[in-house]
PDB file of C-alpha atoms in Angstrom:
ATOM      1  CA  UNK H   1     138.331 140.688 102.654  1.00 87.00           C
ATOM      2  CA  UNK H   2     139.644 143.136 100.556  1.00 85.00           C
ATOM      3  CA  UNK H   3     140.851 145.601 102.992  1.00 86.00           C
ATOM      4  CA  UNK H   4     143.126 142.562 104.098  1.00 91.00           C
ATOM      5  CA  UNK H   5     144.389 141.524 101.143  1.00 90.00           C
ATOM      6  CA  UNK H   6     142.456 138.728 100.780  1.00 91.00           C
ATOM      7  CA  UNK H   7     141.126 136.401  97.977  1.00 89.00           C
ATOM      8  CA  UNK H   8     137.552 137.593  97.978  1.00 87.00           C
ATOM      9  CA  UNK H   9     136.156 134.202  96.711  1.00 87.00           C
ATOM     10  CA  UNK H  10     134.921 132.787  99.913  1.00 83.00           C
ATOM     11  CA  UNK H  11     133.024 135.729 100.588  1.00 89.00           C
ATOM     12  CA  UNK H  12     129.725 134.545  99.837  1.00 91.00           C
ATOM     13  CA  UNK H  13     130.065 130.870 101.889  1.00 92.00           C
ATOM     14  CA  UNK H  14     131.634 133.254 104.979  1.00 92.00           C
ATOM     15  CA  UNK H  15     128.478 135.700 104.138  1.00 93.00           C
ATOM     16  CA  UNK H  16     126.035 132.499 104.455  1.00 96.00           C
ATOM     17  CA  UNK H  17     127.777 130.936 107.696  1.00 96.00           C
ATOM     18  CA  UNK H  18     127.684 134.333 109.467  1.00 96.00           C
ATOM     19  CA  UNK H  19     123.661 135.009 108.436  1.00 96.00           C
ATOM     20  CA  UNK H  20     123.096 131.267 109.733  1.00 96.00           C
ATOM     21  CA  UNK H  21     125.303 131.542 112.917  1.00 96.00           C
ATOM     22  CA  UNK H  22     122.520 135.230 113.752  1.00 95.00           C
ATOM     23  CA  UNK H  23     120.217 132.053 115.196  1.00 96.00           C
ATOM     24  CA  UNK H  24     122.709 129.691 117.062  1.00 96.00           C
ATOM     25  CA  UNK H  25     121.786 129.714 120.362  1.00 96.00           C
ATOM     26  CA  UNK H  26     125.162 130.366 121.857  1.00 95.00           C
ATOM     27  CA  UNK H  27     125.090 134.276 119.362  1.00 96.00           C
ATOM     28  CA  UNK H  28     121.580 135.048 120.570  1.00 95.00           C
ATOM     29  CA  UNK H  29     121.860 134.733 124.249  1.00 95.00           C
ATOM     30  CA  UNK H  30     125.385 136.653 123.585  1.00 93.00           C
ATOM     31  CA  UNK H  31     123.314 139.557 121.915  1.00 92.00           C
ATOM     32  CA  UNK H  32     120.645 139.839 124.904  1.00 93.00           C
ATOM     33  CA  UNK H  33     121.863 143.268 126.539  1.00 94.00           C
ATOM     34  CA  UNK H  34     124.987 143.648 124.271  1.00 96.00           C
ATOM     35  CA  UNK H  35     124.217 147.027 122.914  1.00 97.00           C
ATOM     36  CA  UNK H  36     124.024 148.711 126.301  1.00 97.00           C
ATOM     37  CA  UNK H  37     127.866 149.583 125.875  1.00 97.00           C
ATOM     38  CA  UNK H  38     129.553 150.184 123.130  1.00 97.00           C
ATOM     39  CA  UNK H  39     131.715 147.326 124.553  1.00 97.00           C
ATOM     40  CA  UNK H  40     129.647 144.883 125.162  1.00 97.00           C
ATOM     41  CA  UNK H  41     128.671 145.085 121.419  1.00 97.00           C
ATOM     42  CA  UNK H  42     131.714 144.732 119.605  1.00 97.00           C
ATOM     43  CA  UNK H  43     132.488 142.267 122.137  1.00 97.00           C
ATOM     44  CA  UNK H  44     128.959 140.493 121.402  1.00 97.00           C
ATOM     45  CA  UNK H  45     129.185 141.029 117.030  1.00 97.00           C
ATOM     46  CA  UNK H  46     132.925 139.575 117.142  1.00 97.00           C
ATOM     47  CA  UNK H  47     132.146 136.618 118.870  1.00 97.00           C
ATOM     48  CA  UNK H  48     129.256 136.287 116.243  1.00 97.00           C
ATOM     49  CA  UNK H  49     131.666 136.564 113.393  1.00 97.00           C
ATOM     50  CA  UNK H  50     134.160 134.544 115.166  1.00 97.00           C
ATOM     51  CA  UNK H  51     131.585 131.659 115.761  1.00 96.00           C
ATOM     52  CA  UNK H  52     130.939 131.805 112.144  1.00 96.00           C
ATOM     53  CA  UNK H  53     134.458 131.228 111.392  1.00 95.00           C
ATOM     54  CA  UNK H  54     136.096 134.146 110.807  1.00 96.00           C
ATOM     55  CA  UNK H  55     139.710 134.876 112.480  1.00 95.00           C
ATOM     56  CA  UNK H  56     140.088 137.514 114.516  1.00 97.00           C
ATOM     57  CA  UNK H  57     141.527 140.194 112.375  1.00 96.00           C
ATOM     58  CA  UNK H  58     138.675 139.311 110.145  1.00 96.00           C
ATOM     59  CA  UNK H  59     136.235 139.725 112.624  1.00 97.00           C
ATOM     60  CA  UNK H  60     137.850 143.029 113.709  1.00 97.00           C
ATOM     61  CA  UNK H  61     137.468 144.350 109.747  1.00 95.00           C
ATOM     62  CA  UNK H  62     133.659 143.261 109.432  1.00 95.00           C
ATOM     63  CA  UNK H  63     133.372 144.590 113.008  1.00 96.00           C
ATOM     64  CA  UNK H  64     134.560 147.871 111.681  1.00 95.00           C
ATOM     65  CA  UNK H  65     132.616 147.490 108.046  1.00 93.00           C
ATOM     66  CA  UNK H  66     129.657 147.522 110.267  1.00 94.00           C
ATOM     67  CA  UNK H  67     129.822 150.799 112.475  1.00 96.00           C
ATOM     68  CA  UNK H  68     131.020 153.407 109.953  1.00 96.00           C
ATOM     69  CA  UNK H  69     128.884 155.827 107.603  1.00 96.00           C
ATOM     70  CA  UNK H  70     129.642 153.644 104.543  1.00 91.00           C
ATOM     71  CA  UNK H  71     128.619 150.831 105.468  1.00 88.00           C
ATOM     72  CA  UNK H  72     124.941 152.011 106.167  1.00 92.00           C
ATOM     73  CA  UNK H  73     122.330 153.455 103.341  1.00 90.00           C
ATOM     74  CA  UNK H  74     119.255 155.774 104.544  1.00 92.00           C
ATOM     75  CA  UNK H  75     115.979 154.194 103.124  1.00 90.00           C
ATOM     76  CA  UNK H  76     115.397 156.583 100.255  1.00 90.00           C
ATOM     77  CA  UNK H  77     112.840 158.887 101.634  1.00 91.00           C
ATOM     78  CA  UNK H  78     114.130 159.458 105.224  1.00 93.00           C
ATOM     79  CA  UNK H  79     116.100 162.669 104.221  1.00 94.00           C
ATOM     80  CA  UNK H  80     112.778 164.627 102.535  1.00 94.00           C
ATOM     81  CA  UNK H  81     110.241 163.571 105.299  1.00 94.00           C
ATOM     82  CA  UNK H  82     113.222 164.835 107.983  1.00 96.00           C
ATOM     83  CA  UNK H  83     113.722 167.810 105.834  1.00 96.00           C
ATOM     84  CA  UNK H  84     109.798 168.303 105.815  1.00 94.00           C
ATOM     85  CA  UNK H  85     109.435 167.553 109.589  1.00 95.00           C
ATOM     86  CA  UNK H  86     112.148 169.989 110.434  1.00 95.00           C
ATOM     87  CA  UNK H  87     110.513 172.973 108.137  1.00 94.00           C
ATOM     88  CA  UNK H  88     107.203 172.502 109.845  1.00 93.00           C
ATOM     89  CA  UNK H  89     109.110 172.993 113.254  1.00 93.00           C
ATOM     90  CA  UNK H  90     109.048 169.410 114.326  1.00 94.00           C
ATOM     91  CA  UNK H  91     111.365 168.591 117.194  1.00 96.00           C
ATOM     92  CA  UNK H  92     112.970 164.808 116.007  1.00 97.00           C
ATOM     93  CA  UNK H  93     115.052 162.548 118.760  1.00 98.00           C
ATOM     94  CA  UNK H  94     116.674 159.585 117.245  1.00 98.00           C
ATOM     95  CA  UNK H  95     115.418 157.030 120.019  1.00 98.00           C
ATOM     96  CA  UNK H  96     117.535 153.659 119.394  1.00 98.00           C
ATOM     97  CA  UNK H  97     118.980 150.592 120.160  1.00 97.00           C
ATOM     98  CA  UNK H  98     122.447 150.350 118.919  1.00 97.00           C
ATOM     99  CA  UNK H  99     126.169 149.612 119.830  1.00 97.00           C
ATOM    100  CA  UNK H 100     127.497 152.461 118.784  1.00 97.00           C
ATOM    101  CA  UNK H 101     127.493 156.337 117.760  1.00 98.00           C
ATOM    102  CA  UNK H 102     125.336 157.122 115.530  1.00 98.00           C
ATOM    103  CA  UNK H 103     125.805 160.501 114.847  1.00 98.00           C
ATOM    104  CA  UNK H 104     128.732 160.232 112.290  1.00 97.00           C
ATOM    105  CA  UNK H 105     126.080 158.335 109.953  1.00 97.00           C
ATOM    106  CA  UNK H 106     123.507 160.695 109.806  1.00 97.00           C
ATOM    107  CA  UNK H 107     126.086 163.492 109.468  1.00 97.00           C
ATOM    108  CA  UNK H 108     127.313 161.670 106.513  1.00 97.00           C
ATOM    109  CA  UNK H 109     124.173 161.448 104.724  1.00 96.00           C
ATOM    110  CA  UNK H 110     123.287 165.108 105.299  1.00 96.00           C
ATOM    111  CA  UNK H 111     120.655 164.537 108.045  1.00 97.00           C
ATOM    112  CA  UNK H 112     122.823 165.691 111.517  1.00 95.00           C
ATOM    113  CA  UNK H 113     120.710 169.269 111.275  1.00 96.00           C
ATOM    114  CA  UNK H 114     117.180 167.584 111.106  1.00 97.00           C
ATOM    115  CA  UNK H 115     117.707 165.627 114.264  1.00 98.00           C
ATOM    116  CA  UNK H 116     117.276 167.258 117.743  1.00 98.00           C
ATOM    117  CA  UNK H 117     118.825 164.781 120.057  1.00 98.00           C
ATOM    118  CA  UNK H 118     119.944 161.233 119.725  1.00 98.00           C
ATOM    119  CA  UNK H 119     118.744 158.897 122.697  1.00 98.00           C
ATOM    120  CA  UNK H 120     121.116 155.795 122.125  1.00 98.00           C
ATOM    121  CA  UNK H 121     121.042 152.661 124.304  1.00 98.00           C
ATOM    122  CA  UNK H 122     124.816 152.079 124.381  1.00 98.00           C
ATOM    123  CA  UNK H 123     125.367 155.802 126.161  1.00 98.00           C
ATOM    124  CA  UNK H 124     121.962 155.209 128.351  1.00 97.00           C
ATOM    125  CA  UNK H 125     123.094 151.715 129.260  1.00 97.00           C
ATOM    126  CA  UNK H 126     119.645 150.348 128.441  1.00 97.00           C
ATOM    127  CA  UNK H 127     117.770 149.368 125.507  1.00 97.00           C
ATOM    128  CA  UNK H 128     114.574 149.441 124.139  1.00 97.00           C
ATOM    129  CA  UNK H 129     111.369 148.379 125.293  1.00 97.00           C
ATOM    130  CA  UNK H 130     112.875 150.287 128.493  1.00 97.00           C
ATOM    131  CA  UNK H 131     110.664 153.053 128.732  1.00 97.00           C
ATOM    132  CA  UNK H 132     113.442 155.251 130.239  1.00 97.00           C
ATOM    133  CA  UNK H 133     114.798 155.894 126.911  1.00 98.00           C
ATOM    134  CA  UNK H 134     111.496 157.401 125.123  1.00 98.00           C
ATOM    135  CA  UNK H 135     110.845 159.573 128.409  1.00 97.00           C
ATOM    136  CA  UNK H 136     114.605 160.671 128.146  1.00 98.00           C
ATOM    137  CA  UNK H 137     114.248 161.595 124.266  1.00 98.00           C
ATOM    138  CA  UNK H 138     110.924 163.374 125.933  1.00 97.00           C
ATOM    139  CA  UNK H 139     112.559 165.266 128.503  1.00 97.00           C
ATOM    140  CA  UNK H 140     115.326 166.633 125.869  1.00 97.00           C
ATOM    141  CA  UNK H 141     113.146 167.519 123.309  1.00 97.00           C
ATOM    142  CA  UNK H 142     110.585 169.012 126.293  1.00 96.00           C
ATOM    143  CA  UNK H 143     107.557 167.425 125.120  1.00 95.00           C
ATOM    144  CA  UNK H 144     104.952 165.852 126.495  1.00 95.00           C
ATOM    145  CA  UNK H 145     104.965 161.789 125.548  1.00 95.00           C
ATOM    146  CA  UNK H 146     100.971 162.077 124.954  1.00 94.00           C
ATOM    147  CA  UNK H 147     102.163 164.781 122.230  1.00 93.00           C
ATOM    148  CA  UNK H 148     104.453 162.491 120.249  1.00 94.00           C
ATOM    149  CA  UNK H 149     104.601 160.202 117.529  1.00 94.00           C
ATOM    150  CA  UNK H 150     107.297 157.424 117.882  1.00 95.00           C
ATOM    151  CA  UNK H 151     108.078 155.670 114.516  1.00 95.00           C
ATOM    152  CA  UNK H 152     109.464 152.694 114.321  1.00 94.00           C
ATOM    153  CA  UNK H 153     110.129 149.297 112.775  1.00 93.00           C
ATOM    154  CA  UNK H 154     109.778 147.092 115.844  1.00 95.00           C
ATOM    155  CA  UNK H 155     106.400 146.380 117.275  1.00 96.00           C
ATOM    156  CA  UNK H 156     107.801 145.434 120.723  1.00 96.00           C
ATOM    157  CA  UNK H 157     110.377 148.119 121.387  1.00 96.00           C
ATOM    158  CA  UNK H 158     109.225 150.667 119.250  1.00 97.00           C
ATOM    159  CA  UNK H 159     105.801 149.710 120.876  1.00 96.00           C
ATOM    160  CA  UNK H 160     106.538 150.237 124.331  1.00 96.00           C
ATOM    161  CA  UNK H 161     106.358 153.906 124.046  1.00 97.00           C
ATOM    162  CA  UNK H 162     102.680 153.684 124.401  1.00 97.00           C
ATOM    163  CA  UNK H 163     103.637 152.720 127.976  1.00 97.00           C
ATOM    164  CA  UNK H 164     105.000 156.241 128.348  1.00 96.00           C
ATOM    165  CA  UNK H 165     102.012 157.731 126.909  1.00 96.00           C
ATOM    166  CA  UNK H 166     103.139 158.401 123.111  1.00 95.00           C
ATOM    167  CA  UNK H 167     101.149 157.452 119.766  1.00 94.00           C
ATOM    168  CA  UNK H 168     103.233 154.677 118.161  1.00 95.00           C
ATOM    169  CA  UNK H 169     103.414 153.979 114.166  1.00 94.00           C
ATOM    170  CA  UNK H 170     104.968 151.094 113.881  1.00 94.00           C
ATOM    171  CA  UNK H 171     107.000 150.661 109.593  1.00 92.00           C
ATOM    172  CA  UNK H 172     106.615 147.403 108.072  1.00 88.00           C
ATOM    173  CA  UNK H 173     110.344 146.013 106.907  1.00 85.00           C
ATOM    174  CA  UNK H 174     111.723 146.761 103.691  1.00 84.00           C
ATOM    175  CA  UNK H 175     114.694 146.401 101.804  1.00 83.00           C
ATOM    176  CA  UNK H 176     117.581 149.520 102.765  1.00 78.00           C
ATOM    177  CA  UNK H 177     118.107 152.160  99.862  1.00 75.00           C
ATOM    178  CA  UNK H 178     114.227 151.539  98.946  1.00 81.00           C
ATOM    179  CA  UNK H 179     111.597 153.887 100.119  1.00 85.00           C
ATOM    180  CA  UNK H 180     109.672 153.013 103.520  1.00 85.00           C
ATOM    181  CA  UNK H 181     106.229 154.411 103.409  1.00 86.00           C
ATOM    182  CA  UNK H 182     107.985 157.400 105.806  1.00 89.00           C
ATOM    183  CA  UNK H 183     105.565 159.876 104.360  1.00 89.00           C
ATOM    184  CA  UNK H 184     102.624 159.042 105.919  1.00 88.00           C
ATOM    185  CA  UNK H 185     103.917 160.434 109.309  1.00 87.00           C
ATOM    186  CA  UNK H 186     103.469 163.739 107.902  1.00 88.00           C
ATOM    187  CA  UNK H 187      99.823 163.032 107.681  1.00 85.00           C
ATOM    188  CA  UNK H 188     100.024 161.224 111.264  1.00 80.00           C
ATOM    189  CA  UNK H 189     101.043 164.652 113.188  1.00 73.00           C
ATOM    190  CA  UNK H 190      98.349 167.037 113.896  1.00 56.00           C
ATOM    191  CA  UNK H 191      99.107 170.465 113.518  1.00 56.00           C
ATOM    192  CA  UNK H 192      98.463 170.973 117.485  1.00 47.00           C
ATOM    193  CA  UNK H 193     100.849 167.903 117.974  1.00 47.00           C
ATOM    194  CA  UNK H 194     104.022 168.016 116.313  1.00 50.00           C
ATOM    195  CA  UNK H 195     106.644 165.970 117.751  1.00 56.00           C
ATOM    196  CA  UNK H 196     108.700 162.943 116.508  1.00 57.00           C
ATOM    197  CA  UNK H 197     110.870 160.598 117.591  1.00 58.00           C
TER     198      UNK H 197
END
């Protein structure tokens, strides 16, 4: 609202129809598939904010709010377990389902260097629990799936990678900017076995 010059004090009523609108019906069957292109997911999130009663060229701001760097905060102790992974020689894909580049983000909170390869689902045109991206973050980081550990937050498609072959450890939710029990992955890999995507 502010970047249009707008009186901010609907904000939080606008904030509550577009949470509520995430479960209509109509918004969830648009978001099946949508982030297999990076344009069928803007199309897809501004026809969410749209149905929620936003006007287009506020639709177009939160669409942009959403994809860049600022508008994202790492959970508080992803940069030291990447840091750690990376100085025990850890080969790390980013394997995920999302609408748009990702790499800008991580450059912006100082993690580019401690990722290997990104396997995103709106360049690979599928999304996860589609096996073919965790045996394409495989094949790029040459690996073996029985020799990695996928973590993740979602136990369906995070999950799937056992299909491939891969040990899964599966995150429970927390809030963003707080720490999310990360660490323990370091004690997951075994010294013979260390890959993570």
């Amino acid at each position: 609202m502010a970047d249009l010059g707008r009186d901010q004090d609907g904000t939080p009523a606008l904030y509550e129809r577009i949470e509520s609108a995430r479960s209509w019906p109509e918004v969830v069957a648009q978001w099946r598939g949508c982030q297999r292109s990076v344009d069928t997911h803007r199309a897809a999130i501004i026809a969410w904010f749209r149905r929620a009663g936003a006007d287009a060229a506020l639709a177009d701001a939160l669409y942009r709010r959403l994809v860049i760097p600022d508008g994202w905060a790492p959970y508080r102790d992803a940069g030291a377990v990447l840091t750690a992974l990376r100085s025990r020689n850890v080969p790390v894909a980013v394997v995920s389902n999302v609408g748009w580049d990702i790499r800008p983000t991580f450059a912006a909170h100082g993690f580019a260097d401690l990722v290997d390869t990104f396997v995103l689902s709106c360049e690979q045109g599928a999304e996860k629990p589609d096996v073919a991206l965790f045996r394409a973050a495989c094949d790029r980081l040459g690996v073996a799936a029985e020799d990695v550990l996928m973590v993740g937050d979602d136990p369906v498609n995070d999950g799937a990678a056992v299909r491939v072959g891969a040990r899964v450890y599966v995150l429970p939710d927390r809030p963003r900017g707080t720490c999310r029990g990360l660490a323990r992955v370091l004690d997951l890999l075994p010294e013979s076995e260390e890959s993570c995507c």
